[in-house]
Coordinates of C-alpha atoms in Angstrom, one line a residue:
D12 CA 0.0 0.0 0.0
K13 CA 1.7 3.2 -1.2
H14 CA 0.1 5.3 1.8
I15 CA 1.3 2.9 4.5
Y16 CA 3.7 5.5 6.1
R17 CA 0.9 8.1 6.3
R18 CA -1.5 5.6 7.9
L19 CA 1.2 4.5 10.3
L20 CA 2.0 8.1 11.3
K21 CA -1.6 9.1 11.6
D22 CA -2.3 6.1 13.9
M23 CA 0.6 6.9 16.3
D24 CA -1.3 8.2 19.3
E25 CA -2.1 6.7 22.7
D26 CA -5.3 5.0 21.5
H27 CA -3.5 2.7 19.1
F28 CA -1.5 -0.5 19.8
A29 CA 1.6 0.7 18.0
Y30 CA 2.0 3.9 20.1
V31 CA 5.2 4.2 22.2
P32 CA 5.5 7.4 24.2
L33 CA 8.7 9.3 23.7
S34 CA 10.7 10.0 26.8
N35 CA 12.9 12.9 27.4
Q36 CA 15.8 10.6 27.6
F37 CA 17.1 10.5 24.0
M38 CA 20.3 8.7 23.1
S39 CA 23.2 10.9 22.0
S40 CA 24.8 10.5 18.6
F41 CA 27.8 9.1 20.3
E42 CA 25.8 6.5 22.2
A43 CA 24.0 5.5 19.1
L44 CA 27.3 5.1 17.3
K45 CA 28.7 2.9 20.1
V46 CA 25.6 0.7 20.1
S47 CA 25.6 0.4 16.3
R48 CA 29.3 -0.5 16.3
M49 CA 28.7 -3.2 19.0
L50 CA 26.0 -4.6 16.8
G51 CA 28.5 -4.8 13.9
S52 CA 26.9 -2.1 11.8
V53 CA 28.5 0.0 9.2
T54 CA 27.7 3.7 10.4
V55 CA 27.2 6.4 8.0
I56 CA 26.4 10.0 8.5
A57 CA 23.2 10.5 6.5
H58 CA 21.7 13.6 5.0
P59 CA 24.5 16.1 5.7
G60 CA 22.6 18.5 3.4
E61 CA 19.6 18.5 5.8
Y62 CA 22.0 19.3 8.7
Y63 CA 23.4 22.2 6.6
K64 CA 19.9 23.6 6.1
A65 CA 19.0 23.3 9.8
I66 CA 22.2 25.1 10.8
Y67 CA 21.7 27.8 8.2
R68 CA 18.2 28.5 9.4
R69 CA 19.3 28.7 13.0
L70 CA 22.2 31.0 12.2
K71 CA 20.1 33.2 10.0
K72 CA 17.6 33.6 12.9
H73 CA 20.4 34.2 15.3
Y74 CA 22.1 36.8 13.1
R75 CA 19.0 38.7 12.1
T76 CA 19.9 41.6 14.4
H77 CA 23.5 41.6 13.1
P78 CA 23.1 41.5 9.3
M79 CA 25.9 39.8 7.3
S80 CA 26.4 38.9 3.7
E81 CA 24.7 35.8 2.4
Q82 CA 28.1 34.4 1.5
R83 CA 29.5 35.0 4.9
L84 CA 26.4 33.3 6.4
R85 CA 26.9 30.2 4.2
N86 CA 30.6 30.0 5.0
I87 CA 29.9 30.0 8.7
T88 CA 27.2 27.3 8.2
G89 CA 29.6 25.1 6.3
E90 CA 32.2 25.7 9.0
K91 CA 29.8 24.5 11.7
L92 CA 28.6 21.5 9.7
F93 CA 32.2 20.2 9.1
E94 CA 33.1 20.9 12.7
V95 CA 30.2 18.7 13.9
M96 CA 31.0 15.9 11.4
G97 CA 34.7 16.1 12.2
A98 CA 33.9 15.6 15.9
L99 CA 31.8 12.5 15.0
V100 CA 34.6 11.1 12.8
A101 CA 37.1 11.7 15.6
T102 CA 35.2 9.2 17.7
R103 CA 36.4 6.6 15.1
L104 CA 32.9 5.2 15.2
V105 CA 31.8 6.6 11.7
D106 CA 32.5 4.5 8.6
G107 CA 31.0 6.6 5.9
I108 CA 29.1 9.7 4.8
E109 CA 26.2 10.2 2.4
V110 CA 27.8 12.3 -0.3
I111 CA 25.3 11.9 -3.1
S112 CA 21.7 12.9 -2.1
P113 CA 19.1 15.2 -3.3
N114 CA 19.6 17.1 -0.1
N115 CA 23.2 17.8 -1.0
F116 CA 23.7 20.7 -3.5
H117 CA 26.5 20.5 -6.0
R118 CA 29.2 22.5 -3.9
L119 CA 28.4 20.5 -0.8
R120 CA 28.8 17.2 -2.6
S121 CA 32.3 18.5 -3.7
L122 CA 33.2 19.3 -0.1
L123 CA 31.8 16.1 1.2
K124 CA 33.9 14.1 -1.3
G125 CA 37.1 15.8 -0.1
F126 CA 36.0 15.3 3.5
A127 CA 35.4 11.6 3.0
S128 CA 38.7 11.2 1.1
S129 CA 40.8 12.9 3.7
N130 CA 39.1 11.0 6.5
R131 CA 39.1 7.6 4.7
L132 CA 35.3 7.3 4.8
I133 CA 33.0 5.3 2.6
M134 CA 31.1 7.6 0.2
T135 CA 27.4 6.6 -0.1
S136 CA 24.5 7.8 -2.0
G137 CA 20.7 7.7 -1.5
S138 CA 17.6 9.0 -3.2
D139 CA 15.9 9.8 0.1
F140 CA 12.8 8.4 -1.6
H141 CA 9.9 7.5 0.7
D142 CA 6.8 8.4 -1.1
K143 CA 6.1 9.8 -4.5
Q144 CA 3.6 12.2 -3.2
L145 CA 5.9 13.4 -0.3
K146 CA 9.0 13.8 -2.6
P147 CA 7.9 13.8 -6.2
E148 CA 11.3 15.1 -7.3
S149 CA 13.1 12.1 -5.9
R150 CA 13.1 8.7 -7.6
I151 CA 14.7 5.4 -6.7
G152 CA 17.9 5.1 -8.7
D153 CA 18.4 8.8 -9.4
Y154 CA 21.3 9.1 -7.0
T155 CA 23.6 6.1 -7.6
P156 CA 27.2 6.5 -6.8
S157 CA 28.4 5.5 -10.3
K158 CA 26.7 8.7 -11.7
Y159 CA 28.7 10.9 -9.4
I160 CA 31.8 9.2 -8.0
E161 CA 34.7 7.7 -9.8
P162 CA 35.2 4.0 -8.9
V163 CA 38.2 3.2 -6.8
D164 CA 40.6 0.5 -8.0

């Protein structure tokens, strides 16, 4: 059923059997990485473009009383993003990064490739496809690594 996610999300309240209340006790990224590694998982930083957008929105709101150029704001956003990703990679619990994604604009893809290479990370890709109606611009197979990344011998 193509609308299963909508139905599941709609039915997630205390009156339905699948409901699990969220606690205020969330696992940190570091804890999640440790647990994933213990379970033998390959860990990947997914959707860095989404983090970029979130950081950008926060900084834009924060600096609205101190106007700055758009380019300066984008530079600070990029610095913050790579600072956070660098801290995650420094834990030695991260194996890869999603370089190719509809969430990653062209310049960010280039920066992520360099970051992945210099940190010896696996470069992954994903279409972020979940539902044609939620993301009509995204199709399965649009973001395969072979379209964007040269194979390694």
